[in-house]
Amino acid sequence: MISWIAVLVAAFVASSLAANTTTSLRIMPLGASVTFGVGSTTGDSYRKDLRDLLVQAGYQVNLVGQQKHGSFADNAVEATPGFVISQIAASAHTATPAFLPNLVLVDAGTNNCNKGGLVPDAGANVSAMIDDIFKLSPGTTVVLATVLANKIAEQDACRVDVNKQYEALAADFAKKNAKFVLVDMRGPDGPTTSDLFDTRHPNDRGYEKMAAVWFQGIETAKNRGFITAPASNGIPLNATGKSGPGGSAFAAHMSGADGPLSASISLRLLGAMGGILSVMLAFPF
């Protein structure tokens, strides 16, 4: 009887952990000054807040990019202040095959609207950039953000038009069953003009709101089954260099740089023990 219970305990624990296998995210934050962190007191942009949310949720995270900026350790980013869509696309074309991210967060189009007017080819150019990312890093998922609100009316009108183009390209990607998610930075959870450092860059509160919207988009991608493991190219699965399924997830969560200790494994074990207790009550010995 004792050996039967031991087998049962092992089975419950194993099944609980297997059902919650750690998801690894090699994220390339792609954009311009907002992604870089202009307006943030630390230079972290949304990136540190987002990383903390993901680590708390049980993900392994490694941010990748050709630049480093911000106050936290895992601060790699693919962003240059002032870049327009064509320049961001050129950066993506170089960085994507170098890092092979399995998740790319795109914030583009802001600087194309700095002179006001309309940018009728913004959607087509961003769509072409995303297609290039898909080609250069097969299996990757792309999350695109709508362009943030702006305090200058002429520039904001341009941004509203660009966002309509992004909604159209999102519909096209959906028809293709592409691994693509559009997140609305102008929705109820996104930054407003009261969350801006100047006329167009978020302040710390604005970046915190952006992080929450990105997180929701990543969860949507995961729930749709879009996210697959990063390519094996020597880049660690998280910023600490620790990786691997099953038991090594303990070390990864315990040492997750820049994020609070994840409670996910503890919750999994508690769930498993609850199941064991139920069985023991049903079958006393």
PDB file of N, CA and C in Angstrom, residues 6-7 10-11 40 42-43 57 67 85 103 116 133 144 149 171 173 199 205-207 223 232-233 262 266 271 277 282:
ATOM      1  N   ALA A   6       3.210   6.072  -2.896  1.00  0.00           N
ATOM      2  CA  ALA A   6       4.399   6.760  -3.404  1.00  0.00           C
ATOM      3  C   ALA A   6       4.307   6.973  -4.907  1.00  0.00           C
ATOM      4  N   VAL A   7       3.829   5.954  -5.607  1.00  0.00           N
ATOM      5  CA  VAL A   7       3.655   6.076  -7.057  1.00  0.00           C
ATOM      6  C   VAL A   7       2.630   7.148  -7.378  1.00  0.00           C
ATOM      7  N   ALA A  10       4.087  10.652  -6.876  1.00  0.00           N
ATOM      8  CA  ALA A  10       4.982  10.993  -7.982  1.00  0.00           C
ATOM      9  C   ALA A  10       4.199  11.335  -9.242  1.00  0.00           C
ATOM     10  N   ALA A  11       3.128  10.588  -9.479  1.00  0.00           N
ATOM     11  CA  ALA A  11       2.328  10.815 -10.679  1.00  0.00           C
ATOM     12  C   ALA A  11       1.652  12.176 -10.643  1.00  0.00           C
ATOM     13  N   SER A  40      11.506  57.952 -20.001  1.00  0.00           N
ATOM     14  CA  SER A  40      11.585  57.110 -18.805  1.00  0.00           C
ATOM     15  C   SER A  40      12.712  57.620 -17.917  1.00  0.00           C
ATOM     16  N   THR A  42      14.499  56.028 -15.968  1.00  0.00           N
ATOM     17  CA  THR A  42      15.564  55.025 -15.894  1.00  0.00           C
ATOM     18  C   THR A  42      16.087  54.614 -17.262  1.00  0.00           C
ATOM     19  N   GLY A  43      15.369  55.004 -18.327  1.00  0.00           N
ATOM     20  CA  GLY A  43      15.708  54.531 -19.661  1.00  0.00           C
ATOM     21  C   GLY A  43      15.191  53.139 -19.947  1.00  0.00           C
ATOM     22  N   ALA A  57       4.812  35.532 -14.155  1.00  0.00           N
ATOM     23  CA  ALA A  57       3.866  34.584 -14.748  1.00  0.00           C
ATOM     24  C   ALA A  57       4.501  33.235 -15.060  1.00  0.00           C
ATOM     25  N   GLN A  67      21.461  46.891 -29.278  1.00  0.00           N
ATOM     26  CA  GLN A  67      21.793  47.938 -28.324  1.00  0.00           C
ATOM     27  C   GLN A  67      21.475  47.477 -26.905  1.00  0.00           C
ATOM     28  N   ILE A  85       9.790  53.964 -40.137  1.00  0.00           N
ATOM     29  CA  ILE A  85       9.492  52.559 -40.431  1.00  0.00           C
ATOM     30  C   ILE A  85      10.578  51.914 -41.289  1.00  0.00           C
ATOM     31  N   LEU A 103       9.856  35.820 -30.398  1.00  0.00           N
ATOM     32  CA  LEU A 103       8.830  36.831 -30.169  1.00  0.00           C
ATOM     33  C   LEU A 103       9.420  38.204 -30.470  1.00  0.00           C
ATOM     34  N   GLY A 116       3.001  65.570 -39.313  1.00  0.00           N
ATOM     35  CA  GLY A 116       1.579  65.639 -39.596  1.00  0.00           C
ATOM     36  C   GLY A 116       1.270  65.054 -40.958  1.00  0.00           C
ATOM     37  N   ILE A 133      10.475  39.491 -41.134  1.00  0.00           N
ATOM     38  CA  ILE A 133      10.804  38.890 -39.838  1.00  0.00           C
ATOM     39  C   ILE A 133      10.394  37.425 -39.819  1.00  0.00           C
ATOM     40  N   LEU A 144       2.338  43.505 -32.708  1.00  0.00           N
ATOM     41  CA  LEU A 144       2.443  44.890 -33.181  1.00  0.00           C
ATOM     42  C   LEU A 144       1.562  45.785 -32.323  1.00  0.00           C
ATOM     43  N   ALA A 149      -1.081  57.774 -28.483  1.00  0.00           N
ATOM     44  CA  ALA A 149      -1.700  59.090 -28.594  1.00  0.00           C
ATOM     45  C   ALA A 149      -0.638  60.183 -28.539  1.00  0.00           C
ATOM     46  N   ALA A 171      -6.047  42.128 -40.032  1.00  0.00           N
ATOM     47  CA  ALA A 171      -7.066  41.276 -40.646  1.00  0.00           C
ATOM     48  C   ALA A 171      -6.450  40.403 -41.735  1.00  0.00           C
ATOM     49  N   PHE A 173      -3.282  39.348 -41.877  1.00  0.00           N
ATOM     50  CA  PHE A 173      -2.482  38.308 -41.238  1.00  0.00           C
ATOM     51  C   PHE A 173      -3.369  37.222 -40.630  1.00  0.00           C
ATOM     52  N   THR A 199       5.219  65.651 -25.632  1.00  0.00           N
ATOM     53  CA  THR A 199       4.032  65.564 -26.488  1.00  0.00           C
ATOM     54  C   THR A 199       3.796  64.171 -27.040  1.00  0.00           C
ATOM     55  N   ARG A 205       4.709  56.188 -15.758  1.00  0.00           N
ATOM     56  CA  ARG A 205       3.369  55.597 -15.644  1.00  0.00           C
ATOM     57  C   ARG A 205       2.877  55.121 -17.009  1.00  0.00           C
ATOM     58  N   GLY A 206       3.154  55.894 -18.041  1.00  0.00           N
ATOM     59  CA  GLY A 206       2.759  55.482 -19.383  1.00  0.00           C
ATOM     60  C   GLY A 206       3.446  54.208 -19.821  1.00  0.00           C
ATOM     61  N   TYR A 207       4.734  54.091 -19.509  1.00  0.00           N
ATOM     62  CA  TYR A 207       5.463  52.869 -19.857  1.00  0.00           C
ATOM     63  C   TYR A 207       4.941  51.669 -19.069  1.00  0.00           C
ATOM     64  N   ASN A 223      -1.979  31.695 -25.716  1.00  0.00           N
ATOM     65  CA  ASN A 223      -3.240  30.963 -25.661  1.00  0.00           C
ATOM     66  C   ASN A 223      -3.697  30.494 -27.037  1.00  0.00           C
ATOM     67  N   SER A 232      17.749  26.896 -31.327  1.00  0.00           N
ATOM     68  CA  SER A 232      18.970  26.612 -30.574  1.00  0.00           C
ATOM     69  C   SER A 232      20.153  27.223 -31.319  1.00  0.00           C
ATOM     70  N   ASN A 233      20.615  28.364 -30.837  1.00  0.00           N
ATOM     71  CA  ASN A 233      21.721  29.061 -31.505  1.00  0.00           C
ATOM     72  C   ASN A 233      22.775  29.559 -30.521  1.00  0.00           C
ATOM     73  N   SER A 262       9.143  33.999  -8.960  1.00  0.00           N
ATOM     74  CA  SER A 262       7.865  33.487  -9.432  1.00  0.00           C
ATOM     75  C   SER A 262       7.282  32.501  -8.447  1.00  0.00           C
ATOM     76  N   SER A 266       5.454  26.923  -6.867  1.00  0.00           N
ATOM     77  CA  SER A 266       4.838  26.649  -5.576  1.00  0.00           C
ATOM     78  C   SER A 266       3.362  26.353  -5.735  1.00  0.00           C
ATOM     79  N   GLY A 271      -1.159  22.567  -5.879  1.00  0.00           N
ATOM     80  CA  GLY A 271      -2.252  21.926  -6.594  1.00  0.00           C
ATOM     81  C   GLY A 271      -2.090  20.422  -6.621  1.00  0.00           C
ATOM     82  N   LEU A 277      -4.226  14.704  -1.579  1.00  0.00           N
ATOM     83  CA  LEU A 277      -5.043  14.644  -0.376  1.00  0.00           C
ATOM     84  C   LEU A 277      -6.436  14.135  -0.694  1.00  0.00           C
ATOM     85  N   ALA A 282     -10.299   9.641  -0.202  1.00  0.00           N
ATOM     86  CA  ALA A 282     -11.229   8.719  -0.856  1.00  0.00           C
ATOM     87  C   ALA A 282     -10.825   7.272  -0.647  1.00  0.00           C
TER      88      ALA A 282
END
